[in-house]
């Protein structure tokens, strides 16, 4: 697939100082941060950012895809605390009420209602005016191209980047269909703006590592299963629009989501192998569901835990 850059600022020179040396000195630990896609698990990016700053890291730039673009973009406005407070206040019914269902052939959720609520708290800004350099990634499926946003409306870039195929309806601009950046670049390391002596920190919330999050009580677990069952039933309603044989058990959209997940995992592995971040923060894809937005406090805590673990490993290497 090709790639189109929207006034993209290319990285600076290669690092002249090793990140390990920075850790062992009194110099500021400046980082370039890359945040992956991952649905509700992307809320964990909030905990990652908070812990990085708590431990003295200074975020100099952010690149994000899908939920990583949303959290990264809001951080770049300086209003992450406002967004966090709102997310942590949401219960299951609040999440349902924020979903503007539209059972069309292109997707089941418009996504406009969520962004309208966010704009009430955090006004839109042009990306080039943000205090922290920010890049969001989306996919132009009409032309098989990657779109990289580092100027223009922040919320437009976010909406483009979170357009998960079959879930959110795509953005349509000049006849072109724009969908989730995770389709082509789930961990946009190559789009991060780099600085001399920076530390490359990458967060992957879709990691295929064992899930070690604490188990919740059985009663609550049953409640979570009911919630997940309802969400999945809504998504699977689209299967009725797709001709199937009686022998088809998995469902068209479940099959699509599973195969897409495997594909994105392979892309992520190749990306991490090619660019090899200084600090890799992994969160298991099995830790939380794609639609568990009402679990924000637990998601944020998981991001914090994974960050502490990754930094310990980094210091050990140093």
Tab-separated table of C-alpha atoms in Angstrom:
chain	number	residue	atom	x	y	z
A	1	UNK	CA	0.000	0.000	0.000
A	2	UNK	CA	1.134	3.544	-0.720
A	3	UNK	CA	1.356	6.400	1.715
A	4	UNK	CA	0.262	10.010	1.541
A	5	UNK	CA	1.582	12.596	3.976
A	6	UNK	CA	-0.481	15.643	4.896
A	7	UNK	CA	2.242	18.255	5.424
A	8	UNK	CA	4.147	15.726	7.523
A	9	UNK	CA	7.187	16.899	9.468
A	10	UNK	CA	9.977	14.417	8.991
A	11	UNK	CA	12.060	13.149	11.931
A	12	UNK	CA	15.178	14.956	13.014
A	13	UNK	CA	18.668	13.532	13.087
A	14	UNK	CA	19.431	10.151	14.554
A	15	UNK	CA	19.979	9.942	18.291
A	16	UNK	CA	23.432	11.008	19.377
A	17	UNK	CA	23.079	9.952	23.002
A	18	UNK	CA	21.993	6.512	24.134
A	19	UNK	CA	18.730	6.413	26.116
A	20	UNK	CA	20.468	4.338	28.797
A	21	UNK	CA	22.956	7.156	29.287
A	22	UNK	CA	20.108	9.605	29.722
A	23	UNK	CA	18.535	7.432	32.408
A	24	UNK	CA	21.758	7.452	34.429
A	25	UNK	CA	22.250	11.233	34.295
A	26	UNK	CA	20.351	14.219	35.605
A	27	UNK	CA	19.314	15.238	32.098
A	28	UNK	CA	15.616	15.351	31.304
A	29	UNK	CA	14.338	12.054	29.932
A	30	UNK	CA	12.714	13.301	26.742
A	31	UNK	CA	10.593	10.791	24.860
A	32	UNK	CA	8.802	10.359	21.566
A	33	UNK	CA	5.621	8.442	22.380
A	34	UNK	CA	3.720	6.090	20.057
A	35	UNK	CA	0.252	4.847	21.036
A	36	UNK	CA	-1.380	1.853	19.352
A	37	UNK	CA	-4.956	1.174	18.333
A	38	UNK	CA	-7.029	-1.168	20.500
A	39	UNK	CA	-10.604	-0.075	21.215
A	40	UNK	CA	-11.388	0.393	24.906
A	41	UNK	CA	-7.963	-0.979	25.847
A	42	UNK	CA	-6.637	2.300	24.459
A	43	UNK	CA	-7.970	4.009	27.588
A	44	UNK	CA	-4.941	2.394	29.269
A	45	UNK	CA	-2.828	4.944	27.378
A	46	UNK	CA	-3.972	7.466	29.991
A	47	UNK	CA	-2.339	5.456	32.774
A	48	UNK	CA	0.796	5.054	30.671
A	49	UNK	CA	1.130	8.802	30.157
A	50	UNK	CA	0.491	9.584	33.812
A	51	UNK	CA	3.108	7.101	34.996
A	52	UNK	CA	5.691	8.268	32.460
A	53	UNK	CA	5.330	11.833	33.688
A	54	UNK	CA	5.349	10.710	37.312
A	55	UNK	CA	8.719	9.054	36.720
A	56	UNK	CA	10.206	12.181	35.202
A	57	UNK	CA	9.794	11.558	31.480
A	58	UNK	CA	8.995	14.534	29.274
A	59	UNK	CA	6.793	13.798	26.271
A	60	UNK	CA	8.161	15.749	23.291
A	61	UNK	CA	5.927	14.281	20.570
A	62	UNK	CA	3.065	11.820	20.118
A	63	UNK	CA	1.943	9.627	17.234
A	64	UNK	CA	-1.221	7.565	17.563
A	65	UNK	CA	-3.632	5.319	15.733
A	66	UNK	CA	-7.344	4.937	16.500
A	67	UNK	CA	-7.836	5.095	20.292
A	68	UNK	CA	-4.145	5.953	20.551
A	69	UNK	CA	-4.817	8.974	18.347
A	70	UNK	CA	-7.738	10.022	20.538
A	71	UNK	CA	-5.856	9.806	23.842
A	72	UNK	CA	-2.672	11.239	22.338
A	73	UNK	CA	-4.521	14.119	20.734
A	74	UNK	CA	-6.343	15.021	23.929
A	75	UNK	CA	-3.043	14.895	25.840
A	76	UNK	CA	-1.517	17.271	23.309
A	77	UNK	CA	-4.267	19.809	24.106
A	78	UNK	CA	-3.293	19.756	27.784
A	79	UNK	CA	-6.747	18.500	28.795
A	80	UNK	CA	-6.084	14.823	29.497
A	81	UNK	CA	-7.203	15.257	33.109
A	82	UNK	CA	-10.612	16.511	31.936
A	83	UNK	CA	-11.015	13.574	29.559
A	84	UNK	CA	-9.923	11.110	32.239
A	85	UNK	CA	-12.442	12.432	34.756
A	86	UNK	CA	-15.229	12.131	32.186
A	87	UNK	CA	-14.275	8.598	31.146
A	88	UNK	CA	-14.079	7.413	34.742
A	89	UNK	CA	-17.574	8.771	35.400
A	90	UNK	CA	-19.184	6.639	32.683
A	91	UNK	CA	-21.163	3.544	33.619
A	92	UNK	CA	-22.670	0.994	31.229
A	93	UNK	CA	-25.814	3.004	30.541
A	94	UNK	CA	-23.754	6.128	29.879
A	95	UNK	CA	-21.731	4.201	27.310
A	96	UNK	CA	-24.906	2.918	25.627
A	97	UNK	CA	-26.350	6.431	25.506
A	98	UNK	CA	-23.219	7.721	23.784
A	99	UNK	CA	-23.528	5.182	20.985
A	100	UNK	CA	-25.436	6.525	17.979
A	101	UNK	CA	-26.426	3.294	16.266
A	102	UNK	CA	-27.049	3.293	12.530
A	103	UNK	CA	-27.429	-0.158	11.016
A	104	UNK	CA	-26.077	0.735	7.614
A	105	UNK	CA	-23.988	-1.330	5.254
A	106	UNK	CA	-20.924	0.745	6.132
A	107	UNK	CA	-21.035	0.380	9.928
A	108	UNK	CA	-23.290	0.268	12.973
A	109	UNK	CA	-22.097	3.385	14.856
A	110	UNK	CA	-21.804	6.953	13.571
A	111	UNK	CA	-19.428	8.107	16.311
A	112	UNK	CA	-20.598	11.720	16.051
A	113	UNK	CA	-22.370	11.758	19.428
A	114	UNK	CA	-19.222	10.839	21.355
A	115	UNK	CA	-17.178	13.582	19.720
A	116	UNK	CA	-19.934	16.153	20.285
A	117	UNK	CA	-19.846	15.398	24.007
A	118	UNK	CA	-16.058	15.665	24.022
A	119	UNK	CA	-16.146	19.026	22.235
A	120	UNK	CA	-18.321	20.414	25.027
A	121	UNK	CA	-15.478	19.714	27.469
A	122	UNK	CA	-12.491	20.134	25.182
A	123	UNK	CA	-12.924	22.536	22.234
A	124	UNK	CA	-11.500	21.616	18.851
A	125	UNK	CA	-8.094	23.003	17.906
A	126	UNK	CA	-5.817	22.883	14.913
A	127	UNK	CA	-3.150	20.229	15.328
A	128	UNK	CA	-0.368	22.609	14.282
A	129	UNK	CA	-1.287	24.903	17.187
A	130	UNK	CA	-1.007	22.236	19.887
A	131	UNK	CA	1.817	22.648	22.437
A	132	UNK	CA	3.002	19.074	21.801
A	133	UNK	CA	3.709	17.846	18.236
A	134	UNK	CA	1.002	15.315	17.373
A	135	UNK	CA	0.319	12.962	14.472
A	136	UNK	CA	-2.760	10.802	13.815
A	137	UNK	CA	-2.964	8.031	11.242
A	138	UNK	CA	-5.958	6.933	9.150
A	139	UNK	CA	-6.501	4.826	6.028
A	140	UNK	CA	-7.881	5.853	2.641
A	141	UNK	CA	-9.321	2.536	1.476
A	142	UNK	CA	-10.462	4.012	-1.826
A	143	UNK	CA	-6.855	4.573	-2.894
A	144	UNK	CA	-5.045	2.069	-0.649
A	145	UNK	CA	-3.141	4.875	1.057
A	146	UNK	CA	-2.144	5.853	4.558
A	147	UNK	CA	-3.215	9.313	5.695
A	148	UNK	CA	-1.076	11.151	8.221
A	149	UNK	CA	-2.613	14.181	9.926
A	150	UNK	CA	-0.358	16.740	11.601
A	151	UNK	CA	-2.367	19.858	10.801
A	152	UNK	CA	-6.014	20.883	10.592
A	153	UNK	CA	-8.897	19.991	12.908
A	154	UNK	CA	-7.891	17.699	15.768
A	155	UNK	CA	-11.340	16.141	16.019
A	156	UNK	CA	-11.492	15.495	12.285
A	157	UNK	CA	-8.194	13.617	12.523
A	158	UNK	CA	-9.423	11.664	15.548
A	159	UNK	CA	-12.730	10.763	13.880
A	160	UNK	CA	-10.868	9.551	10.807
A	161	UNK	CA	-8.450	7.480	12.850
A	162	UNK	CA	-11.107	5.734	15.006
A	163	UNK	CA	-13.315	4.629	12.105
A	164	UNK	CA	-13.064	0.895	12.834
A	165	UNK	CA	-14.334	-0.950	9.719
A	166	UNK	CA	-17.818	-2.531	10.154
A	167	UNK	CA	-18.181	-0.786	13.553
A	168	UNK	CA	-17.880	2.966	12.891
A	169	UNK	CA	-19.134	4.363	9.623
A	170	UNK	CA	-16.213	5.635	7.532
A	171	UNK	CA	-15.570	9.296	6.849
A	172	UNK	CA	-16.325	10.213	3.257
A	173	UNK	CA	-14.321	13.097	1.781
A	174	UNK	CA	-14.329	13.994	-1.914
A	175	UNK	CA	-15.774	10.558	-2.636
A	176	UNK	CA	-12.996	8.759	-0.752
A	177	UNK	CA	-13.659	6.419	2.170
A	178	UNK	CA	-11.459	6.978	5.222
A	179	UNK	CA	-11.272	4.322	7.952
A	180	UNK	CA	-9.280	3.388	11.056
A	181	UNK	CA	-5.542	3.958	10.902
A	182	UNK	CA	-5.026	0.547	12.473
A	183	UNK	CA	-5.932	-1.086	9.162
A	184	UNK	CA	-2.581	-0.094	7.688
A	185	UNK	CA	-0.458	1.127	10.619
A	186	UNK	CA	-1.640	-0.057	14.073
A	187	UNK	CA	1.578	1.124	15.766
A	188	UNK	CA	2.726	4.219	13.812
A	189	UNK	CA	6.350	4.313	14.932
A	190	UNK	CA	7.502	5.543	11.533
A	191	UNK	CA	5.257	8.611	11.871
A	192	UNK	CA	6.634	9.799	15.213
A	193	UNK	CA	8.535	13.075	15.164
A	194	UNK	CA	11.973	12.279	16.591
A	195	UNK	CA	14.516	14.460	18.393
A	196	UNK	CA	18.240	14.188	19.092
A	197	UNK	CA	18.801	12.093	22.185
A	198	UNK	CA	15.149	11.158	22.611
A	199	UNK	CA	13.845	7.872	23.982
A	200	UNK	CA	11.371	6.023	21.768
A	201	UNK	CA	8.505	4.702	23.905
A	202	UNK	CA	5.877	2.505	22.245
A	203	UNK	CA	2.629	1.259	23.786
A	204	UNK	CA	0.948	-1.845	22.341
A	205	UNK	CA	-2.422	-2.590	23.938
A	206	UNK	CA	-3.020	-5.530	21.585
A	207	UNK	CA	-0.048	-7.580	22.706
A	208	UNK	CA	-0.419	-11.353	22.579
A	209	UNK	CA	1.104	-11.825	26.007
A	210	UNK	CA	-0.607	-13.706	28.854
A	211	UNK	CA	-3.290	-11.753	30.682
A	212	UNK	CA	-2.131	-11.142	34.263
A	213	UNK	CA	-4.739	-8.587	35.325
A	214	UNK	CA	-6.448	-9.309	38.628
A	215	UNK	CA	-9.569	-11.446	38.424
A	216	UNK	CA	-12.797	-9.708	39.396
A	217	UNK	CA	-15.342	-11.290	41.784
A	218	UNK	CA	-17.575	-13.965	40.270
A	219	UNK	CA	-20.797	-11.936	40.683
A	220	UNK	CA	-19.315	-8.999	38.817
A	221	UNK	CA	-17.848	-11.374	36.257
A	222	UNK	CA	-21.345	-12.633	35.403
A	223	UNK	CA	-22.481	-9.036	34.987
A	224	UNK	CA	-19.572	-8.335	32.646
A	225	UNK	CA	-20.494	-11.374	30.569
A	226	UNK	CA	-24.041	-10.056	30.169
A	227	UNK	CA	-22.689	-6.691	29.033
A	228	UNK	CA	-20.303	-8.270	26.527
A	229	UNK	CA	-23.059	-10.566	25.282
A	230	UNK	CA	-25.316	-7.584	24.631
A	231	UNK	CA	-22.633	-5.639	22.768
A	232	UNK	CA	-21.788	-8.662	20.638
A	233	UNK	CA	-25.471	-9.281	19.899
A	234	UNK	CA	-25.783	-5.741	18.554
A	235	UNK	CA	-22.774	-6.186	16.301
A	236	UNK	CA	-23.958	-9.595	15.138
A	237	UNK	CA	-27.284	-8.137	14.021
A	238	UNK	CA	-25.441	-7.072	10.901
A	239	UNK	CA	-25.053	-10.744	10.047
A	240	UNK	CA	-28.728	-10.773	9.121
A	241	UNK	CA	-27.905	-8.508	6.201
A	242	UNK	CA	-25.327	-11.007	4.926
A	243	UNK	CA	-26.473	-14.220	3.169
A	244	UNK	CA	-25.127	-17.244	5.058
A	245	UNK	CA	-25.495	-20.992	5.081
A	246	UNK	CA	-27.018	-22.663	8.111
A	247	UNK	CA	-23.634	-24.228	8.750
A	248	UNK	CA	-22.035	-20.806	9.290
A	249	UNK	CA	-21.618	-20.634	13.054
A	250	UNK	CA	-19.122	-17.844	13.638
A	251	UNK	CA	-20.970	-15.070	11.814
A	252	UNK	CA	-19.671	-12.839	9.049
A	253	UNK	CA	-18.624	-9.905	11.200
A	254	UNK	CA	-17.115	-11.999	13.975
A	255	UNK	CA	-15.091	-13.812	11.346
A	256	UNK	CA	-14.020	-10.500	9.825
A	257	UNK	CA	-12.984	-9.107	13.204
A	258	UNK	CA	-10.993	-12.211	14.136
A	259	UNK	CA	-9.121	-12.379	10.843
A	260	UNK	CA	-8.462	-8.642	10.913
A	261	UNK	CA	-7.071	-8.988	14.436
A	262	UNK	CA	-4.627	-11.655	13.291
A	263	UNK	CA	-3.541	-9.523	10.357
A	264	UNK	CA	-2.966	-6.443	12.513
A	265	UNK	CA	-0.969	-8.512	14.979
A	266	UNK	CA	1.410	-9.566	12.225
A	267	UNK	CA	1.774	-5.966	11.032
A	268	UNK	CA	2.509	-4.882	14.606
A	269	UNK	CA	5.143	-7.577	15.086
A	270	UNK	CA	6.921	-6.576	11.882
A	271	UNK	CA	6.787	-2.896	12.867
A	272	UNK	CA	8.265	-3.566	16.311
A	273	UNK	CA	10.964	-5.770	14.816
A	274	UNK	CA	11.928	-3.105	12.286
A	275	UNK	CA	12.008	-0.070	14.589
A	276	UNK	CA	12.812	-1.680	17.980
A	277	UNK	CA	11.683	0.916	20.535
A	278	UNK	CA	13.810	1.762	23.559
A	279	UNK	CA	10.894	1.086	25.894
A	280	UNK	CA	8.036	-1.212	24.856
A	281	UNK	CA	4.953	-1.182	27.073
A	282	UNK	CA	2.807	-4.259	26.438
A	283	UNK	CA	-0.792	-4.763	27.519
A	284	UNK	CA	-2.481	-8.079	26.776
A	285	UNK	CA	-5.236	-8.089	24.176
A	286	UNK	CA	-7.110	-10.415	26.554
A	287	UNK	CA	-6.957	-8.022	29.511
A	288	UNK	CA	-10.092	-6.104	28.532
A	289	UNK	CA	-12.700	-6.225	25.785
A	290	UNK	CA	-12.870	-3.891	22.824
A	291	UNK	CA	-16.024	-2.222	24.185
A	292	UNK	CA	-15.188	-2.089	27.914
A	293	UNK	CA	-15.118	1.713	28.051
A	294	UNK	CA	-17.014	1.739	31.351
A	295	UNK	CA	-13.994	0.069	32.992
A	296	UNK	CA	-11.837	3.163	32.569
A	297	UNK	CA	-10.416	3.186	36.104
A	298	UNK	CA	-9.208	-0.412	35.755
A	299	UNK	CA	-7.888	0.252	32.263
A	300	UNK	CA	-5.927	3.275	33.442
A	301	UNK	CA	-4.491	1.302	36.340
A	302	UNK	CA	-3.425	-1.473	33.967
A	303	UNK	CA	-1.633	1.098	31.823
A	304	UNK	CA	0.162	2.386	34.899
A	305	UNK	CA	1.156	-1.129	36.014
A	306	UNK	CA	2.498	-2.085	32.585
A	307	UNK	CA	4.506	1.143	32.409
A	308	UNK	CA	6.162	0.571	35.781
A	309	UNK	CA	7.130	-2.925	34.665
A	310	UNK	CA	8.559	-1.732	31.335
A	311	UNK	CA	10.601	1.062	32.929
A	312	UNK	CA	12.072	-1.374	35.455
A	313	UNK	CA	13.251	-3.573	32.589
A	314	UNK	CA	14.716	-0.564	30.806
A	315	UNK	CA	16.685	0.524	33.868
A	316	UNK	CA	17.933	-3.032	34.358
A	317	UNK	CA	19.327	-3.048	30.821
A	318	UNK	CA	20.942	0.323	31.452
